[in-house]
Amino acid sequence: MKLQRKNRLRALSLGAVAVSGALALTACGSDDTGGGSGSDGGTTAANSSIKCDDAKGQLLANGSSAQKNAIDAWVKQFVTACKDVQINYKSEGSGAGVTAFTQGQVAFAGSDSALKPEEVTASKKVCSGGQGINLPMVGGPIAVGYNVPGVEGLVLDSETLAKIFDSKITKWNDAAIKKLNPDAKLPDLKIQAFHRSDESGTTDNFTKYLIAAAPDEWKYEGGKAWQAKGGQSASGSSGVAQQVKQTSGAISYMELSYAKDGITAAKLDTGASDPVEATVENATTAIADAKIVGTGKDLALELNRATKADGAYPITLVTYEIVCDKGNKADTLAATKAFLTYIAGEDGQKILAENDYAPIPEEIIAKVRTTVAGLS
């Protein structure tokens, strides 16, 4: 069963390469808003299958900066097909997105962590007769991006990462890093570790990995807010990426789509036969082992953070679109359903791999489609 699932996921990733070049959208430099009216571009293979139904008006959303580049790609295709809809996605972080949702400010939120029980309770005040639910829509690796001149192919493990981000390892030529990289010329350079200043699902997922894989070194409880000692901070995935790009000796955690242009992603020694790279394919291998732990229409997932399986990249996140199962606002319901139907569909999921994200496994995304169809 796992082999069949893995093969299907790989086929999805490879199939995305065949999508029209018009869909190969680059990451936006801004971390503030999503796409607008989308008046440019013609009908493509992707947007030709988009069903607008009665969708119209402005759709406001907020949340995860991890999925910002995927949202931008989706929005461009969707609003080109559905010209009566405008979508404004503010990528202010998962924490801000959940707060905006529970306060009734947005039609849906993006979060790299599932709703907590108290957040579900809060959502019932804005979801008339219903509650907020988690719909897994975007997968992908959290890259450990670094900027160390002259060092390529860096290998790190969970214990070393825990010590770096807890200010216990402070130089790049530390013995622990040398042991993992015996052939590298590691400089006597100060490590500049950056973490997120905003409440972030990326932080939550990164620290969940450290908790699971390096429990003796990482003693913090975890969560969206950074808890470890020292280091420097920046807001959003684009913020930490920018700091790594411009700071010699810097290291941080970010989605793979941000680890480019001067940032190199480290490989992880997980105990597998070879160090594992942060790739879309290796992320889908990890997500394929996820379990659905949500109840009812909720589709929250549980990932195996301490996996030692060959080719499974363990620092992987799943971004959820959070929406009311019942009680959505009448003026945004049609647009919300149309957009979520598109991004959960085959064409929407194909776009992910082109933008360094991992499609959600078919067994899970099929349940998402059914749930979206029943939103009211």
mmCIF file of N, CA, C and O in Angstrom, residues 82-180:
data_model
loop_
_atom_site.group_PDB
_atom_site.id
_atom_site.type_symbol
_atom_site.label_atom_id
_atom_site.label_comp_id
_atom_site.label_asym_id
_atom_site.label_seq_id
_atom_site.Cartn_x
_atom_site.Cartn_y
_atom_site.Cartn_z
ATOM 1 N N CYS A 82 -12.188 33.460 -13.299
ATOM 2 C CA CYS A 82 -13.369 34.000 -12.607
ATOM 3 C C CYS A 82 -13.160 35.491 -12.396
ATOM 4 O O CYS A 82 -12.724 35.939 -11.325
ATOM 5 N N LYS A 83 -13.467 36.278 -13.423
ATOM 6 C CA LYS A 83 -13.138 37.693 -13.428
ATOM 7 C C LYS A 83 -13.988 38.527 -12.481
ATOM 8 O O LYS A 83 -13.689 39.708 -12.246
ATOM 9 N N ASP A 84 -15.045 37.954 -11.921
ATOM 10 C CA ASP A 84 -15.882 38.687 -10.970
ATOM 11 C C ASP A 84 -15.399 38.526 -9.528
ATOM 12 O O ASP A 84 -16.050 38.990 -8.598
ATOM 13 N N VAL A 85 -14.265 37.838 -9.357
ATOM 14 C CA VAL A 85 -13.744 37.587 -8.010
ATOM 15 C C VAL A 85 -12.388 38.256 -7.835
ATOM 16 O O VAL A 85 -11.540 38.215 -8.735
ATOM 17 N N GLN A 86 -12.189 38.877 -6.693
ATOM 18 C CA GLN A 86 -10.883 39.373 -6.278
ATOM 19 C C GLN A 86 -10.491 38.632 -5.002
ATOM 20 O O GLN A 86 -11.325 38.443 -4.115
ATOM 21 N N ILE A 87 -9.231 38.206 -4.932
ATOM 22 C CA ILE A 87 -8.752 37.488 -3.747
ATOM 23 C C ILE A 87 -7.578 38.246 -3.153
ATOM 24 O O ILE A 87 -6.603 38.542 -3.847
ATOM 25 N N ASN A 88 -7.672 38.569 -1.888
ATOM 26 C CA ASN A 88 -6.603 39.261 -1.178
ATOM 27 C C ASN A 88 -6.145 38.369 -0.030
ATOM 28 O O ASN A 88 -6.848 38.207 0.970
ATOM 29 N N TYR A 89 -4.967 37.760 -0.198
ATOM 30 C CA TYR A 89 -4.402 36.883 0.835
ATOM 31 C C TYR A 89 -3.236 37.592 1.503
ATOM 32 O O TYR A 89 -2.215 37.869 0.865
ATOM 33 N N LYS A 90 -3.374 37.906 2.768
ATOM 34 C CA LYS A 90 -2.286 38.503 3.541
ATOM 35 C C LYS A 90 -1.509 37.396 4.242
ATOM 36 O O LYS A 90 -2.089 36.631 5.016
ATOM 37 N N SER A 91 -0.236 37.311 3.970
ATOM 38 C CA SER A 91 0.574 36.236 4.553
ATOM 39 C C SER A 91 1.262 36.741 5.823
ATOM 40 O O SER A 91 2.473 36.900 5.873
ATOM 41 N N GLU A 92 0.486 36.967 6.856
ATOM 42 C CA GLU A 92 1.000 37.518 8.107
ATOM 43 C C GLU A 92 1.395 36.443 9.117
ATOM 44 O O GLU A 92 1.721 36.760 10.254
ATOM 45 N N GLY A 93 1.366 35.186 8.704
ATOM 46 C CA GLY A 93 1.734 34.092 9.587
ATOM 47 C C GLY A 93 0.516 33.318 10.057
ATOM 48 O O GLY A 93 -0.610 33.831 10.098
ATOM 49 N N SER A 94 0.739 32.059 10.426
ATOM 50 C CA SER A 94 -0.364 31.183 10.820
ATOM 51 C C SER A 94 -1.133 31.714 12.019
ATOM 52 O O SER A 94 -2.365 31.646 12.065
ATOM 53 N N GLY A 95 -0.401 32.230 13.004
ATOM 54 C CA GLY A 95 -1.066 32.744 14.204
ATOM 55 C C GLY A 95 -2.011 33.882 13.887
ATOM 56 O O GLY A 95 -3.158 33.914 14.353
ATOM 57 N N ALA A 96 -1.538 34.828 13.069
ATOM 58 C CA ALA A 96 -2.371 35.962 12.681
ATOM 59 C C ALA A 96 -3.563 35.494 11.856
ATOM 60 O O ALA A 96 -4.678 36.027 11.992
ATOM 61 N N GLY A 97 -3.356 34.494 11.014
ATOM 62 C CA GLY A 97 -4.447 33.987 10.194
ATOM 63 C C GLY A 97 -5.545 33.343 11.015
ATOM 64 O O GLY A 97 -6.740 33.591 10.786
ATOM 65 N N VAL A 98 -5.159 32.523 11.983
ATOM 66 C CA VAL A 98 -6.153 31.875 12.839
ATOM 67 C C VAL A 98 -6.913 32.914 13.651
ATOM 68 O O VAL A 98 -8.139 32.840 13.799
ATOM 69 N N THR A 99 -6.206 33.913 14.156
ATOM 70 C CA THR A 99 -6.871 34.979 14.916
ATOM 71 C C THR A 99 -7.865 35.728 14.044
ATOM 72 O O THR A 99 -9.002 35.995 14.458
ATOM 73 N N ALA A 100 -7.459 36.067 12.825
ATOM 74 C CA ALA A 100 -8.353 36.763 11.908
ATOM 75 C C ALA A 100 -9.592 35.922 11.609
ATOM 76 O O ALA A 100 -10.711 36.442 11.503
ATOM 77 N N PHE A 101 -9.394 34.607 11.485
ATOM 78 C CA PHE A 101 -10.528 33.714 11.200
ATOM 79 C C PHE A 101 -11.487 33.642 12.380
ATOM 80 O O PHE A 101 -12.706 33.762 12.217
ATOM 81 N N THR A 102 -10.961 33.442 13.574
ATOM 82 C CA THR A 102 -11.837 33.305 14.746
ATOM 83 C C THR A 102 -12.510 34.625 15.122
ATOM 84 O O THR A 102 -13.489 34.632 15.863
ATOM 85 N N GLN A 103 -11.997 35.728 14.574
ATOM 86 C CA GLN A 103 -12.634 37.025 14.803
ATOM 87 C C GLN A 103 -13.574 37.409 13.660
ATOM 88 O O GLN A 103 -14.135 38.505 13.655
ATOM 89 N N GLY A 104 -13.722 36.507 12.699
ATOM 90 C CA GLY A 104 -14.650 36.735 11.601
ATOM 91 C C GLY A 104 -14.196 37.748 10.581
ATOM 92 O O GLY A 104 -15.003 38.298 9.828
ATOM 93 N N GLN A 105 -12.877 37.985 10.486
ATOM 94 C CA GLN A 105 -12.353 39.001 9.564
ATOM 95 C C GLN A 105 -12.077 38.464 8.172
ATOM 96 O O GLN A 105 -11.931 39.250 7.230
ATOM 97 N N VAL A 106 -11.970 37.139 8.033
ATOM 98 C CA VAL A 106 -11.599 36.543 6.744
ATOM 99 C C VAL A 106 -12.510 35.361 6.425
ATOM 100 O O VAL A 106 -13.114 34.759 7.324
ATOM 101 N N ALA A 107 -12.591 35.040 5.130
ATOM 102 C CA ALA A 107 -13.402 33.900 4.708
ATOM 103 C C ALA A 107 -12.719 32.581 5.039
ATOM 104 O O ALA A 107 -13.380 31.590 5.362
ATOM 105 N N PHE A 108 -11.388 32.569 4.930
ATOM 106 C CA PHE A 108 -10.640 31.375 5.328
ATOM 107 C C PHE A 108 -9.243 31.802 5.754
ATOM 108 O O PHE A 108 -8.781 32.911 5.444
ATOM 109 N N ALA A 109 -8.582 30.939 6.490
ATOM 110 C CA ALA A 109 -7.226 31.201 6.961
ATOM 111 C C ALA A 109 -6.305 30.097 6.491
ATOM 112 O O ALA A 109 -6.742 28.973 6.218
ATOM 113 N N GLY A 110 -5.019 30.408 6.393
ATOM 114 C CA GLY A 110 -4.009 29.401 6.105
ATOM 115 C C GLY A 110 -3.166 29.187 7.343
ATOM 116 O O GLY A 110 -2.692 30.144 7.948
ATOM 117 N N SER A 111 -2.990 27.933 7.741
ATOM 118 C CA SER A 111 -2.184 27.652 8.931
ATOM 119 C C SER A 111 -1.371 26.383 8.729
ATOM 120 O O SER A 111 -1.879 25.375 8.237
ATOM 121 N N ASP A 112 -0.106 26.445 9.156
ATOM 122 C CA ASP A 112 0.773 25.287 9.068
ATOM 123 C C ASP A 112 0.632 24.384 10.282
ATOM 124 O O ASP A 112 1.371 23.406 10.413
ATOM 125 N N SER A 113 -0.303 24.716 11.152
ATOM 126 C CA SER A 113 -0.638 23.875 12.296
ATOM 127 C C SER A 113 -2.156 23.766 12.377
ATOM 128 O O SER A 113 -2.872 24.730 12.078
ATOM 129 N N ALA A 114 -2.634 22.604 12.761
ATOM 130 C CA ALA A 114 -4.077 22.423 12.901
ATOM 131 C C ALA A 114 -4.607 23.258 14.064
ATOM 132 O O ALA A 114 -3.869 23.612 14.988
ATOM 133 N N LEU A 115 -5.885 23.580 14.006
ATOM 134 C CA LEU A 115 -6.523 24.337 15.081
ATOM 135 C C LEU A 115 -6.401 23.612 16.412
ATOM 136 O O LEU A 115 -6.584 22.405 16.502
ATOM 137 N N LYS A 116 -6.116 24.382 17.454
ATOM 138 C CA LYS A 116 -6.123 23.842 18.811
ATOM 139 C C LYS A 116 -7.565 23.783 19.311
ATOM 140 O O LYS A 116 -8.439 24.486 18.787
ATOM 141 N N PRO A 117 -7.849 22.958 20.329
ATOM 142 C CA PRO A 117 -9.226 22.862 20.843
ATOM 143 C C PRO A 117 -9.841 24.207 21.200
ATOM 144 O O PRO A 117 -11.014 24.467 20.884
ATOM 145 N N GLU A 118 -9.049 25.077 21.835
ATOM 146 C CA GLU A 118 -9.608 26.382 22.210
ATOM 147 C C GLU A 118 -9.885 27.250 20.985
ATOM 148 O O GLU A 118 -10.794 28.099 21.009
ATOM 149 N N GLU A 119 -9.134 27.037 19.890
ATOM 150 C CA GLU A 119 -9.385 27.785 18.666
ATOM 151 C C GLU A 119 -10.628 27.269 17.959
ATOM 152 O O GLU A 119 -11.369 28.046 17.344
ATOM 153 N N VAL A 120 -10.861 25.961 18.044
ATOM 154 C CA VAL A 120 -12.107 25.407 17.504
ATOM 155 C C VAL A 120 -13.302 25.989 18.248
ATOM 156 O O VAL A 120 -14.306 26.389 17.641
ATOM 157 N N THR A 121 -13.184 26.077 19.557
ATOM 158 C CA THR A 121 -14.255 26.655 20.368
ATOM 159 C C THR A 121 -14.516 28.097 19.964
ATOM 160 O O THR A 121 -15.666 28.518 19.792
ATOM 161 N N ALA A 122 -13.434 28.872 19.780
ATOM 162 C CA ALA A 122 -13.580 30.271 19.374
ATOM 163 C C ALA A 122 -14.222 30.389 18.003
ATOM 164 O O ALA A 122 -14.990 31.329 17.744
ATOM 165 N N SER A 123 -13.949 29.437 17.119
ATOM 166 C CA SER A 123 -14.483 29.510 15.757
ATOM 167 C C SER A 123 -15.996 29.350 15.716
ATOM 168 O O SER A 123 -16.651 29.818 14.778
ATOM 169 N N LYS A 124 -16.551 28.698 16.724
ATOM 170 C CA LYS A 124 -18.001 28.471 16.736
ATOM 171 C C LYS A 124 -18.787 29.771 16.843
ATOM 172 O O LYS A 124 -19.973 29.821 16.486
ATOM 173 N N LYS A 125 -18.142 30.834 17.302
ATOM 174 C CA LYS A 125 -18.810 32.128 17.416
ATOM 175 C C LYS A 125 -19.002 32.784 16.052
ATOM 176 O O LYS A 125 -19.890 33.622 15.885
ATOM 177 N N VAL A 126 -18.158 32.411 15.085
ATOM 178 C CA VAL A 126 -18.271 33.003 13.747
ATOM 179 C C VAL A 126 -18.813 32.013 12.716
ATOM 180 O O VAL A 126 -19.222 32.417 11.630
ATOM 181 N N CYS A 127 -18.799 30.737 13.044
ATOM 182 C CA CYS A 127 -19.363 29.712 12.159
ATOM 183 C C CYS A 127 -20.741 29.345 12.701
ATOM 184 O O CYS A 127 -20.870 28.460 13.552
ATOM 185 N N SER A 128 -21.751 30.022 12.236
ATOM 186 C CA SER A 128 -23.094 29.831 12.773
ATOM 187 C C SER A 128 -23.569 28.392 12.576
ATOM 188 O O SER A 128 -23.743 27.924 11.453
ATOM 189 N N GLY A 129 -23.732 27.669 13.686
ATOM 190 C CA GLY A 129 -24.174 26.282 13.618
ATOM 191 C C GLY A 129 -23.083 25.312 13.239
ATOM 192 O O GLY A 129 -23.340 24.117 13.056
ATOM 193 N N GLY A 130 -21.855 25.783 13.119
ATOM 194 C CA GLY A 130 -20.747 24.916 12.735
ATOM 195 C C GLY A 130 -19.483 25.259 13.496
ATOM 196 O O GLY A 130 -19.516 25.834 14.579
ATOM 197 N N GLN A 131 -18.328 24.940 12.892
ATOM 198 C CA GLN A 131 -17.037 25.217 13.518
ATOM 199 C C GLN A 131 -15.952 25.231 12.459
ATOM 200 O O GLN A 131 -16.162 24.793 11.328
ATOM 201 N N GLY A 132 -14.785 25.731 12.825
ATOM 202 C CA GLY A 132 -13.657 25.726 11.918
ATOM 203 C C GLY A 132 -13.107 24.323 11.747
ATOM 204 O O GLY A 132 -13.022 23.555 12.704
ATOM 205 N N ILE A 133 -12.720 23.984 10.524
ATOM 206 C CA ILE A 133 -12.128 22.672 10.239
ATOM 207 C C ILE A 133 -10.830 22.858 9.464
ATOM 208 O O ILE A 133 -10.618 23.879 8.805
ATOM 209 N N ASN A 134 -9.957 21.860 9.553
ATOM 210 C CA ASN A 134 -8.653 21.882 8.900
ATOM 211 C C ASN A 134 -8.693 21.087 7.601
ATOM 212 O O ASN A 134 -9.017 19.901 7.617
ATOM 213 N N LEU A 135 -8.348 21.738 6.493
ATOM 214 C CA LEU A 135 -8.321 21.073 5.193
ATOM 215 C C LEU A 135 -6.888 21.077 4.666
ATOM 216 O O LEU A 135 -6.391 22.125 4.211
ATOM 217 N N PRO A 136 -6.151 19.963 4.725
ATOM 218 C CA PRO A 136 -4.771 19.939 4.232
ATOM 219 C C PRO A 136 -4.729 20.191 2.729
ATOM 220 O O PRO A 136 -5.371 19.493 1.962
ATOM 221 N N MET A 137 -3.974 21.226 2.323
ATOM 222 C CA MET A 137 -4.000 21.621 0.920
ATOM 223 C C MET A 137 -2.616 21.736 0.294
ATOM 224 O O MET A 137 -2.451 21.541 -0.910
ATOM 225 N N VAL A 138 -1.606 22.025 1.097
ATOM 226 C CA VAL A 138 -0.259 22.247 0.582
ATOM 227 C C VAL A 138 0.738 21.475 1.441
ATOM 228 O O VAL A 138 0.686 21.541 2.666
ATOM 229 N N GLY A 139 1.633 20.754 0.799
ATOM 230 C CA GLY A 139 2.706 20.091 1.527
ATOM 231 C C GLY A 139 4.046 20.632 1.077
ATOM 232 O O GLY A 139 4.140 21.304 0.044
ATOM 233 N N GLY A 140 5.058 20.363 1.856
ATOM 234 C CA GLY A 140 6.381 20.782 1.412
ATOM 235 C C GLY A 140 7.429 20.696 2.491
ATOM 236 O O GLY A 140 7.118 20.670 3.677
ATOM 237 N N PRO A 141 8.683 20.633 2.063
ATOM 238 C CA PRO A 141 9.783 20.566 3.024
ATOM 239 C C PRO A 141 10.109 21.926 3.611
ATOM 240 O O PRO A 141 10.007 22.952 2.939
ATOM 241 N N ILE A 142 10.465 21.935 4.883
ATOM 242 C CA ILE A 142 11.035 23.128 5.503
ATOM 243 C C ILE A 142 12.545 22.997 5.356
ATOM 244 O O ILE A 142 13.167 22.144 5.988
ATOM 245 N N ALA A 143 13.112 23.806 4.511
ATOM 246 C CA ALA A 143 14.551 23.741 4.280
ATOM 247 C C ALA A 143 15.303 24.424 5.412
ATOM 248 O O ALA A 143 14.841 25.415 5.973
ATOM 249 N N VAL A 144 16.457 23.861 5.751
ATOM 250 C CA VAL A 144 17.383 24.529 6.658
ATOM 251 C C VAL A 144 18.364 25.272 5.757
ATOM 252 O O VAL A 144 19.314 24.696 5.224
ATOM 253 N N GLY A 145 18.079 26.548 5.527
ATOM 254 C CA GLY A 145 18.865 27.330 4.595
ATOM 255 C C GLY A 145 20.034 28.015 5.281
ATOM 256 O O GLY A 145 19.898 28.555 6.375
ATOM 257 N N TYR A 146 21.198 28.002 4.618
ATOM 258 C CA TYR A 146 22.386 28.604 5.218
ATOM 259 C C TYR A 146 23.162 29.419 4.199
ATOM 260 O O TYR A 146 22.996 29.247 2.981
ATOM 261 N N ASN A 147 23.999 30.307 4.693
ATOM 262 C CA ASN A 147 24.860 31.147 3.864
ATOM 263 C C ASN A 147 26.259 31.121 4.471
ATOM 264 O O ASN A 147 26.587 31.932 5.332
ATOM 265 N N VAL A 148 27.037 30.142 4.066
ATOM 266 C CA VAL A 148 28.408 29.998 4.542
ATOM 267 C C VAL A 148 29.311 29.954 3.315
ATOM 268 O O VAL A 148 29.336 28.945 2.597
ATOM 269 N N PRO A 149 30.040 31.028 3.035
ATOM 270 C CA PRO A 149 30.865 31.087 1.821
ATOM 271 C C PRO A 149 31.806 29.896 1.698
ATOM 272 O O PRO A 149 32.502 29.520 2.645
ATOM 273 N N GLY A 150 31.791 29.280 0.507
ATOM 274 C CA GLY A 150 32.699 28.180 0.223
ATOM 275 C C GLY A 150 32.240 26.820 0.705
ATOM 276 O O GLY A 150 32.929 25.822 0.488
ATOM 277 N N VAL A 151 31.073 26.747 1.348
ATOM 278 C CA VAL A 151 30.588 25.468 1.879
ATOM 279 C C VAL A 151 29.344 25.037 1.110
ATOM 280 O O VAL A 151 28.310 25.702 1.141
ATOM 281 N N GLU A 152 29.447 23.925 0.416
ATOM 282 C CA GLU A 152 28.317 23.344 -0.315
ATOM 283 C C GLU A 152 28.057 21.944 0.232
ATOM 284 O O GLU A 152 28.955 21.299 0.770
ATOM 285 N N GLY A 153 26.850 21.481 0.080
ATOM 286 C CA GLY A 153 26.521 20.116 0.490
ATOM 287 C C GLY A 153 26.602 19.881 1.985
ATOM 288 O O GLY A 153 26.895 18.766 2.429
ATOM 289 N N LEU A 154 26.342 20.903 2.771
ATOM 290 C CA LEU A 154 26.416 20.788 4.228
ATOM 291 C C LEU A 154 25.440 19.736 4.750
ATOM 292 O O LEU A 154 24.287 19.676 4.329
ATOM 293 N N VAL A 155 25.909 18.903 5.656
ATOM 294 C CA VAL A 155 25.072 17.892 6.306
ATOM 295 C C VAL A 155 24.935 18.246 7.782
ATOM 296 O O VAL A 155 25.928 18.545 8.462
ATOM 297 N N LEU A 156 23.714 18.231 8.282
ATOM 298 C CA LEU A 156 23.444 18.466 9.695
ATOM 299 C C LEU A 156 22.521 17.368 10.195
ATOM 300 O O LEU A 156 21.840 16.702 9.410
ATOM 301 N N ASP A 157 22.489 17.163 11.503
ATOM 302 C CA ASP A 157 21.534 16.223 12.079
ATOM 303 C C ASP A 157 20.689 16.944 13.134
ATOM 304 O O ASP A 157 20.911 18.130 13.415
ATOM 305 N N SER A 158 19.730 16.240 13.705
ATOM 306 C CA SER A 158 18.783 16.883 14.613
ATOM 307 C C SER A 158 19.465 17.427 15.861
ATOM 308 O O SER A 158 19.154 18.540 16.321
ATOM 309 N N GLU A 159 20.420 16.671 16.420
ATOM 310 C CA GLU A 159 21.097 17.118 17.638
ATOM 311 C C GLU A 159 21.902 18.388 17.382
ATOM 312 O O GLU A 159 21.876 19.331 18.194
ATOM 313 N N THR A 160 22.611 18.422 16.262
ATOM 314 C CA THR A 160 23.412 19.601 15.929
ATOM 315 C C THR A 160 22.520 20.803 15.665
ATOM 316 O O THR A 160 22.807 21.928 16.104
ATOM 317 N N LEU A 161 21.429 20.597 14.942
ATOM 318 C CA LEU A 161 20.488 21.687 14.693
ATOM 319 C C LEU A 161 19.922 22.232 15.998
ATOM 320 O O LEU A 161 19.799 23.453 16.175
ATOM 321 N N ALA A 162 19.569 21.336 16.903
ATOM 322 C CA ALA A 162 19.017 21.766 18.190
ATOM 323 C C ALA A 162 20.025 22.648 18.927
ATOM 324 O O ALA A 162 19.661 23.691 19.498
ATOM 325 N N LYS A 163 21.282 22.269 18.913
ATOM 326 C CA LYS A 163 22.311 23.046 19.607
ATOM 327 C C LYS A 163 22.572 24.382 18.916
ATOM 328 O O LYS A 163 22.807 25.398 19.569
ATOM 329 N N ILE A 164 22.511 24.388 17.585
ATOM 330 C CA ILE A 164 22.710 25.639 16.848
ATOM 331 C C ILE A 164 21.611 26.634 17.185
ATOM 332 O O ILE A 164 21.876 27.809 17.483
ATOM 333 N N PHE A 165 20.371 26.179 17.168
ATOM 334 C CA PHE A 165 19.254 27.096 17.380
ATOM 335 C C PHE A 165 18.974 27.364 18.858
ATOM 336 O O PHE A 165 18.124 28.178 19.177
ATOM 337 N N ASP A 166 19.730 26.708 19.733
ATOM 338 C CA ASP A 166 19.640 27.001 21.161
ATOM 339 C C ASP A 166 20.924 27.678 21.652
ATOM 340 O O ASP A 166 21.205 27.711 22.848
ATOM 341 N N SER A 167 21.709 28.184 20.702
ATOM 342 C CA SER A 167 22.936 28.943 20.995
ATOM 343 C C SER A 167 23.988 28.137 21.741
ATOM 344 O O SER A 167 24.841 28.706 22.431
ATOM 345 N N LYS A 168 24.000 26.832 21.577
ATOM 346 C CA LYS A 168 25.005 25.982 22.220
ATOM 347 C C LYS A 168 26.164 25.671 21.274
ATOM 348 O O LYS A 168 27.253 25.316 21.716
ATOM 349 N N ILE A 169 25.916 25.760 19.973
ATOM 350 C CA ILE A 169 26.972 25.703 18.963
ATOM 351 C C ILE A 169 26.977 27.065 18.282
ATOM 352 O O ILE A 169 25.958 27.486 17.729
ATOM 353 N N THR A 170 28.131 27.750 18.332
ATOM 354 C CA THR A 170 28.163 29.145 17.883
ATOM 355 C C THR A 170 29.141 29.415 16.746
ATOM 356 O O THR A 170 29.176 30.521 16.220
ATOM 357 N N LYS A 171 29.959 28.438 16.355
ATOM 358 C CA LYS A 171 30.912 28.615 15.266
ATOM 359 C C LYS A 171 30.719 27.516 14.213
ATOM 360 O O LYS A 171 30.420 26.361 14.542
ATOM 361 N N TRP A 172 30.948 27.889 12.947
ATOM 362 C CA TRP A 172 30.739 26.928 11.865
ATOM 363 C C TRP A 172 31.794 25.828 11.841
ATOM 364 O O TRP A 172 31.568 24.776 11.241
ATOM 365 N N ASN A 173 32.932 26.041 12.484
ATOM 366 C CA ASN A 173 33.956 24.983 12.525
ATOM 367 C C ASN A 173 33.897 24.186 13.829
ATOM 368 O O ASN A 173 34.875 23.558 14.220
ATOM 369 N N ASP A 174 32.731 24.203 14.474
ATOM 370 C CA ASP A 174 32.535 23.409 15.686
ATOM 371 C C ASP A 174 32.774 21.919 15.391
ATOM 372 O O ASP A 174 32.491 21.428 14.288
ATOM 373 N N ALA A 175 33.269 21.199 16.382
ATOM 374 C CA ALA A 175 33.606 19.782 16.211
ATOM 375 C C ALA A 175 32.422 18.948 15.745
ATOM 376 O O ALA A 175 32.570 18.015 14.943
ATOM 377 N N ALA A 176 31.214 19.262 16.234
ATOM 378 C CA ALA A 176 30.026 18.490 15.860
ATOM 379 C C ALA A 176 29.717 18.644 14.369
ATOM 380 O O ALA A 176 29.313 17.682 13.699
ATOM 381 N N ILE A 177 29.896 19.862 13.853
ATOM 382 C CA ILE A 177 29.650 20.095 12.426
ATOM 383 C C ILE A 177 30.760 19.470 11.597
ATOM 384 O O ILE A 177 30.505 18.896 10.527
ATOM 385 N N LYS A 178 32.010 19.541 12.096
ATOM 386 C CA LYS A 178 33.134 18.911 11.396
ATOM 387 C C LYS A 178 32.935 17.401 11.265
ATOM 388 O O LYS A 178 33.240 16.809 10.222
ATOM 389 N N LYS A 179 32.430 16.783 12.297
ATOM 390 C CA LYS A 179 32.225 15.330 12.283
ATOM 391 C C LYS A 179 31.247 14.914 11.190
ATOM 392 O O LYS A 179 31.411 13.869 10.552
ATOM 393 N N LEU A 180 30.221 15.739 10.965
ATOM 394 C CA LEU A 180 29.222 15.446 9.942
ATOM 395 C C LEU A 180 29.702 15.812 8.536
ATOM 396 O O LEU A 180 29.144 15.341 7.540
#
